[in-house]
mmCIF file of C-alpha atoms in Angstrom:
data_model
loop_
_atom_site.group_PDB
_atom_site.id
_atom_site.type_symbol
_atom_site.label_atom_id
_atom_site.label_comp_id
_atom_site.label_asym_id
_atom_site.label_seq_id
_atom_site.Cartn_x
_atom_site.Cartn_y
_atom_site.Cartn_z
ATOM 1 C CA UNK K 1 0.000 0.000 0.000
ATOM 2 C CA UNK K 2 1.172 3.315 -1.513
ATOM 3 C CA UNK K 3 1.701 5.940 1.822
ATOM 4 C CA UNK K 4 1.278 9.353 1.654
ATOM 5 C CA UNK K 5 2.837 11.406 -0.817
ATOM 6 C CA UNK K 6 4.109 14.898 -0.927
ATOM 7 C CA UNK K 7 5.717 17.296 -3.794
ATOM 8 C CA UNK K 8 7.793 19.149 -4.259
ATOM 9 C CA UNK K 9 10.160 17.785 -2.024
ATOM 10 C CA UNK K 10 11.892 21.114 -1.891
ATOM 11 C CA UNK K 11 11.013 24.200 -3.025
ATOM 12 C CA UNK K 12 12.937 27.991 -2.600
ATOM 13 C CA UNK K 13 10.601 31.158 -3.225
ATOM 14 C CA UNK K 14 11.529 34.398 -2.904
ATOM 15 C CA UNK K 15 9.590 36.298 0.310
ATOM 16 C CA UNK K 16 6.112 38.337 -1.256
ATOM 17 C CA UNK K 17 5.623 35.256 -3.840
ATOM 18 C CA UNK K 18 3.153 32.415 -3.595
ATOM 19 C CA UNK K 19 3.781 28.710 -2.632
ATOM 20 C CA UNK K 20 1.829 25.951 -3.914
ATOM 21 C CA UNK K 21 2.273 21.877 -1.974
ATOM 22 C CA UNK K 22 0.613 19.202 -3.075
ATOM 23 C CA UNK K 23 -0.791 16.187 -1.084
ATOM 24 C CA UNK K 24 -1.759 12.845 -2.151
ATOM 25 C CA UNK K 25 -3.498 10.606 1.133
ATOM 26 C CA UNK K 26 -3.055 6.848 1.505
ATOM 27 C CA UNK K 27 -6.069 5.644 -0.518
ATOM 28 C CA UNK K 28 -9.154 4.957 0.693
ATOM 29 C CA UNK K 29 -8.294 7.854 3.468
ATOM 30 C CA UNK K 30 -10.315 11.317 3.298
ATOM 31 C CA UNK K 31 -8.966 13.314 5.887
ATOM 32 C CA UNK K 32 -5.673 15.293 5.022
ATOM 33 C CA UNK K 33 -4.373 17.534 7.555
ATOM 34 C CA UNK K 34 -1.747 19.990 6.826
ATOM 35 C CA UNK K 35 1.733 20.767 9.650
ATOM 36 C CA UNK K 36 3.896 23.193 9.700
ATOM 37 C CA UNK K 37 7.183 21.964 11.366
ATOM 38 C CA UNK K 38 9.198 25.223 11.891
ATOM 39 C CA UNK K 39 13.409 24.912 12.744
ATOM 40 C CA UNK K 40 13.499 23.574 17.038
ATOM 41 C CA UNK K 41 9.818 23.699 16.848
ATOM 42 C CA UNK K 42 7.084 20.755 17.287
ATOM 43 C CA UNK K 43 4.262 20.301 14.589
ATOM 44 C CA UNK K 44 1.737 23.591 14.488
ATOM 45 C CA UNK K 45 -1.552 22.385 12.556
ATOM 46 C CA UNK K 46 -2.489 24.574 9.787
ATOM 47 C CA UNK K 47 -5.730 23.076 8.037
ATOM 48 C CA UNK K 48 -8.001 19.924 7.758
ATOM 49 C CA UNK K 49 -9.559 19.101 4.934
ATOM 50 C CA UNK K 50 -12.370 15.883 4.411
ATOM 51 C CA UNK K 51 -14.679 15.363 1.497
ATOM 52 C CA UNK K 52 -13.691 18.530 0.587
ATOM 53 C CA UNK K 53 -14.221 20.486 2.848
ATOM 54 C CA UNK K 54 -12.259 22.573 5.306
ATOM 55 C CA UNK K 55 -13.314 21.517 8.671
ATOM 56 C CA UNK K 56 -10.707 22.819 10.796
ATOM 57 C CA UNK K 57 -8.216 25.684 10.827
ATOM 58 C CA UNK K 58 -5.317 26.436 13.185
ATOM 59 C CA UNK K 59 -3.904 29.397 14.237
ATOM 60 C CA UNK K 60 -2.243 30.759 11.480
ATOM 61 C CA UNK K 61 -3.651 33.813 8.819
ATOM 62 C CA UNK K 62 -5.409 33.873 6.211
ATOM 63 C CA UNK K 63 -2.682 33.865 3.391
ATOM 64 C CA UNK K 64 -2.484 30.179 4.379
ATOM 65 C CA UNK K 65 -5.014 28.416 2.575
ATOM 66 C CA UNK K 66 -5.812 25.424 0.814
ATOM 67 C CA UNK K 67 -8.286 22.879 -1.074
ATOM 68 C CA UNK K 68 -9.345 19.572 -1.224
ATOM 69 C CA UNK K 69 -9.886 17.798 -4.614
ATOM 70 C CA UNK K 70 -12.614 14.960 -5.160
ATOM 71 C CA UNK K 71 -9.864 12.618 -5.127
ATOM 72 C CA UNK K 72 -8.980 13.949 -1.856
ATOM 73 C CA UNK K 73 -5.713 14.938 -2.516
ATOM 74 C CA UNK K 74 -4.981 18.215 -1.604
ATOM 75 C CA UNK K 75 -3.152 21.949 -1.858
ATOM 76 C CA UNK K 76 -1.873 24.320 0.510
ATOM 77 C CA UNK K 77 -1.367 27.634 -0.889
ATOM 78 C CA UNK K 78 0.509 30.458 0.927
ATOM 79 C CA UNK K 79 0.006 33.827 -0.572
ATOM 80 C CA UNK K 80 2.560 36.674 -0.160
ATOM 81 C CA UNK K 81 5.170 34.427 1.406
ATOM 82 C CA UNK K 82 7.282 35.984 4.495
ATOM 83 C CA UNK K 83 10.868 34.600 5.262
ATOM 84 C CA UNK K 84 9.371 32.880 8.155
ATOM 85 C CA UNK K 85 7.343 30.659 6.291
ATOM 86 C CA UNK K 86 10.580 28.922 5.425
ATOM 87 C CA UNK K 87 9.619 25.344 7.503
ATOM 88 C CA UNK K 88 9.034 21.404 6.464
ATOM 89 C CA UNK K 89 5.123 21.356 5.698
ATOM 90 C CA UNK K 90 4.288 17.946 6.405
ATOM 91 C CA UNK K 91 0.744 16.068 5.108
ATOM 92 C CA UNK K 92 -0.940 13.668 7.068
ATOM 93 C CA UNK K 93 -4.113 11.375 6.511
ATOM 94 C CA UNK K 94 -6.530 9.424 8.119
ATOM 95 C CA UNK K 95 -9.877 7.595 6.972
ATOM 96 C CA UNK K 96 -12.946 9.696 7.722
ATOM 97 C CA UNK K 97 -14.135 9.402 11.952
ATOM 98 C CA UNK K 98 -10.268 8.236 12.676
ATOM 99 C CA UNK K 99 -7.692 9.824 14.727
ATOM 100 C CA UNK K 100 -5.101 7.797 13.535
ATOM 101 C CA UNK K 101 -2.722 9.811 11.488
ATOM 102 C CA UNK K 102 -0.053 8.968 8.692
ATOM 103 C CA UNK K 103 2.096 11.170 7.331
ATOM 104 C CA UNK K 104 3.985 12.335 4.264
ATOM 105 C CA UNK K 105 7.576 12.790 3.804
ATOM 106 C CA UNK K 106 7.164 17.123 3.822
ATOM 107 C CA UNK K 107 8.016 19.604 1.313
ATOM 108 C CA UNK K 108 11.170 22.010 2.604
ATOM 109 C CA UNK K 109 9.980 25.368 1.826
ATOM 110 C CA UNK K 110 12.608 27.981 1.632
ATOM 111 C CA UNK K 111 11.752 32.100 1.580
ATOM 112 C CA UNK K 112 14.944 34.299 0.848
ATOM 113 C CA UNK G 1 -7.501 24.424 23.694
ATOM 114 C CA UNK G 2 -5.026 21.484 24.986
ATOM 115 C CA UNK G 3 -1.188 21.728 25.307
ATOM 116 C CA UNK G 4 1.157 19.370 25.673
ATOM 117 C CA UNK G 5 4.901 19.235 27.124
ATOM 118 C CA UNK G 6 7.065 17.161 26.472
ATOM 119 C CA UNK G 7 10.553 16.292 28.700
ATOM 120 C CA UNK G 8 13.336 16.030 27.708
ATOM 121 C CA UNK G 9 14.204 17.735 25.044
ATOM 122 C CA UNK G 10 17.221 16.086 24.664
ATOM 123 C CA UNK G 11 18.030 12.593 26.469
ATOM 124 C CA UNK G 12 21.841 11.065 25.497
ATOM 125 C CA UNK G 13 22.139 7.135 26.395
ATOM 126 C CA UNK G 14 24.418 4.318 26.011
ATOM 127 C CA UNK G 15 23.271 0.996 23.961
ATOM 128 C CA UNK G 16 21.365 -0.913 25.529
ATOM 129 C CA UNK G 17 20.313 1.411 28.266
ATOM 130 C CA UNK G 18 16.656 2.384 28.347
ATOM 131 C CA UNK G 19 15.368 5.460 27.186
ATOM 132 C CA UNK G 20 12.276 7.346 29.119
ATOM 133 C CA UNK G 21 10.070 10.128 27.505
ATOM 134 C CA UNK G 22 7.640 12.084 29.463
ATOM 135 C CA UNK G 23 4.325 14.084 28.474
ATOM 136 C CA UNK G 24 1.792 16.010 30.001
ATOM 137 C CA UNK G 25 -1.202 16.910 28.563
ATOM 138 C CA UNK G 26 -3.902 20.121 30.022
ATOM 139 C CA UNK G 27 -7.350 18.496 28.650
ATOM 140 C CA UNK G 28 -8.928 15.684 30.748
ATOM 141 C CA UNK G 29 -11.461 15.050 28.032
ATOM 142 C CA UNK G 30 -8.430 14.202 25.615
ATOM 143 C CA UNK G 31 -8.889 9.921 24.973
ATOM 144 C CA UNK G 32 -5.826 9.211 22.141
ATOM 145 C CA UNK G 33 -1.843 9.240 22.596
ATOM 146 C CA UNK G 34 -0.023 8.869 19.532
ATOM 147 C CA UNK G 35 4.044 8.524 19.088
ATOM 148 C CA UNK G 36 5.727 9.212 16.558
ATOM 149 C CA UNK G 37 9.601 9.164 15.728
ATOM 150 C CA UNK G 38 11.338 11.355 12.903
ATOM 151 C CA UNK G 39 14.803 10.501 11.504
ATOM 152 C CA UNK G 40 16.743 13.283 10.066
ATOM 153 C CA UNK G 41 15.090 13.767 6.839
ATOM 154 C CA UNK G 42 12.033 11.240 7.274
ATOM 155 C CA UNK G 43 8.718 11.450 7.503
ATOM 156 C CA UNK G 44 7.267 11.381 11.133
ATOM 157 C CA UNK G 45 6.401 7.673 11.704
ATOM 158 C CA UNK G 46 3.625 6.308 13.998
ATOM 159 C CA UNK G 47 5.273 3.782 16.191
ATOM 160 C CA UNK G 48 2.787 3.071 19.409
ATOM 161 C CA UNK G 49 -0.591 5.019 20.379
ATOM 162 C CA UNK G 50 -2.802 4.114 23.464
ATOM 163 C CA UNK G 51 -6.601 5.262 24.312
ATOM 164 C CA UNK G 52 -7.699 6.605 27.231
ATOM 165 C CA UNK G 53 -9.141 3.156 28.707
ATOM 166 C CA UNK G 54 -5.797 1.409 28.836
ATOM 167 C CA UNK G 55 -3.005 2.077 31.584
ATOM 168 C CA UNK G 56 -0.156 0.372 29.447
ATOM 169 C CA UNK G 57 0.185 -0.765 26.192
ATOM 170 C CA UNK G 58 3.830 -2.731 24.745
ATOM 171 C CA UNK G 59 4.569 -3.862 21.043
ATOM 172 C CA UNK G 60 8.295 -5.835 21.683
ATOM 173 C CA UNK G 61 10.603 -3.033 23.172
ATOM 174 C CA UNK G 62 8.585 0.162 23.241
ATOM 175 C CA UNK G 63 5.898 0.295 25.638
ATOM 176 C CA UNK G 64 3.712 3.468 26.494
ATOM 177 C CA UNK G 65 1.968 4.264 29.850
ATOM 178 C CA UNK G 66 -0.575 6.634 30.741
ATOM 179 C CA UNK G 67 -1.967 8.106 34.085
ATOM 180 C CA UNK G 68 -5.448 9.918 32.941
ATOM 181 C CA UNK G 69 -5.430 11.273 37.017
ATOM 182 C CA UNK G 70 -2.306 13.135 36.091
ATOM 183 C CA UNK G 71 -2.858 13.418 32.806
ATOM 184 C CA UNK G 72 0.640 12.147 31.861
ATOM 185 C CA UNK G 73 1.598 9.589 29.665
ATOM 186 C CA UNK G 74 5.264 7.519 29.081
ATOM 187 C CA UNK G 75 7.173 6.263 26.289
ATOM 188 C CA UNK G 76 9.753 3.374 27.144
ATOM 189 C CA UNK G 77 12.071 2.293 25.020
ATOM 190 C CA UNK G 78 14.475 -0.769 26.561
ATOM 191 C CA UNK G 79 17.567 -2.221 24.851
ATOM 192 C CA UNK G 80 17.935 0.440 23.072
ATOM 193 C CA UNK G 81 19.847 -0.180 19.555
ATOM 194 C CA UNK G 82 21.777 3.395 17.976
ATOM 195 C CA UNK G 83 18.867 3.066 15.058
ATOM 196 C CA UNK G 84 16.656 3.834 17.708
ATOM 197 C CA UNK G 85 18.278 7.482 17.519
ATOM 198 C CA UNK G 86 15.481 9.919 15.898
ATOM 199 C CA UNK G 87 13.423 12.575 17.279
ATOM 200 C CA UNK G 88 10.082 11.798 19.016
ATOM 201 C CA UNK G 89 6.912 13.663 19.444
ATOM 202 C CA UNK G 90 4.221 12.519 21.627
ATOM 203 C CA UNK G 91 0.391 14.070 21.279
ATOM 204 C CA UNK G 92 -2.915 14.041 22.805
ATOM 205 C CA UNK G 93 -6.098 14.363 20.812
ATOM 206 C CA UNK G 94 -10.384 13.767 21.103
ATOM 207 C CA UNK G 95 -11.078 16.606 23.827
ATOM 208 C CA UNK G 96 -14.160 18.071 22.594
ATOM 209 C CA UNK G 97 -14.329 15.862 19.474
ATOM 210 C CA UNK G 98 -11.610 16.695 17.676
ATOM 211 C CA UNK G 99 -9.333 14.656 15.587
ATOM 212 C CA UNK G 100 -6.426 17.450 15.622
ATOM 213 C CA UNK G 101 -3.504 16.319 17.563
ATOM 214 C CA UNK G 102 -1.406 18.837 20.131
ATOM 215 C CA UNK G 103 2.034 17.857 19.721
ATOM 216 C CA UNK G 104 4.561 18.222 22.212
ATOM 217 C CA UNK G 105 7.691 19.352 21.110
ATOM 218 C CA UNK G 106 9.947 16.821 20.488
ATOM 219 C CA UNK G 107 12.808 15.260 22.351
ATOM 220 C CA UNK G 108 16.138 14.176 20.683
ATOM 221 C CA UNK G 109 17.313 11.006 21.376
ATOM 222 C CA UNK G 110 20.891 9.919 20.273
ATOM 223 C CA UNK G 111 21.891 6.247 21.292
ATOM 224 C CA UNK G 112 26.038 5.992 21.346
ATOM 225 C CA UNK G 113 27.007 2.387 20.645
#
């Protein structure tokens, strides 16, 4: 069984551009969650996405957004990107009513 | 919302030695523990999770404990080998519902042979 997959796997952006990641969940999983894993830092959740939908944000603004497709893979977008966005994004995925997570490998976003 | 610390952040031990990782969680309604363990470069990896009816759970030489009264929960690792060296998170999740996990943040641990 395929695991979660991630891409780019790196990806440098120069700060006031846009960033797009793209998520693809275990199949038969339609919960993706998106991380942000910052330099000495733990794991900040950004969104949650199921059938489509956003269900859940965290704390973070508004330039971070994303979608879900009908295949349930997904895209984070982050609009008008500031040098400390630079931080592994990581993807995780569930099946729908689970708590148990998987996750991607990350894409390494870089902002100079 | 729930927050979660984690101790140490950094634990250094000899092989074979075992390895203890404490947690503490703020939300007495959260119900799921989940480890996971990140190798330079890798993807976080789910290695042991326990529920909120179960003191102790073991799969070969990791075992988890948790004490919902103090709302603190264990990872043990015993025997441990220098691929055991990785960072690992613990979290707490299912207070009010929700699926989204509070990580902790992390504790490095390095295994010398």
């Amino acid at each position: 069984e395929a695991g979660v997959t991630q891409s780019p796997t790196h990806l440098i952006k120069t700060r006031g551009q846009q960033a797009t990641l793209r998520c693809s969940p275990i199949s038969g999983h339609t919960s993706v969650y998106w991380y942000q894993q910052a330099l000495g830092l733990g794991l900040q959740f950004l969104l949650w996405y199921d059938e489509g939908e956003e269900r859940n944000r965290g704390n973070f603004p508004p330039r971070f957004s994303g979608r879900q497709f009908p295949n349930y893979s997904s895209e984070l977008n982050v609009n008008a990107l500031e040098l400390e966005d630079s931080a592994l994004y990581l993807c995780a995925s569930s099946f729908r009513g689970s708590d148990v997570q998987y996750f991607g490998p990350g894409t390494r976003l870089t902002v100079t | 919302g729930e927050n979660v610390e984690q101790h140490p952040s950094t634990l250094s031990v000899q092989e074979g030695d075992s390895a203890v990782i404490k947690c503490t969680y703020s939300d007495s309604a959260s119900n799921y523990f989940p480890w996971y363990k990140q190798e330079l470069g890798k993807r976080p990896q789910l290695i042991i999770d326990i529920r909120s009816n179960v003191g102790e759970k073991k799969d070969q030489r990791i075992a988890v404990t948790l004490n919902k009264t103090a709302k603190h929960f264990s990872l043990h690792i015993t025997e441990t080998q220098p691929e055991d060296s990785a960072v690992y998170f613990c979290a707490a999740s299912g207070a009010g519902g929700s699926y989204i996990p509070t990580f902790g943040r992390g504790t490095s641990l390095i295994v010398h042979p």
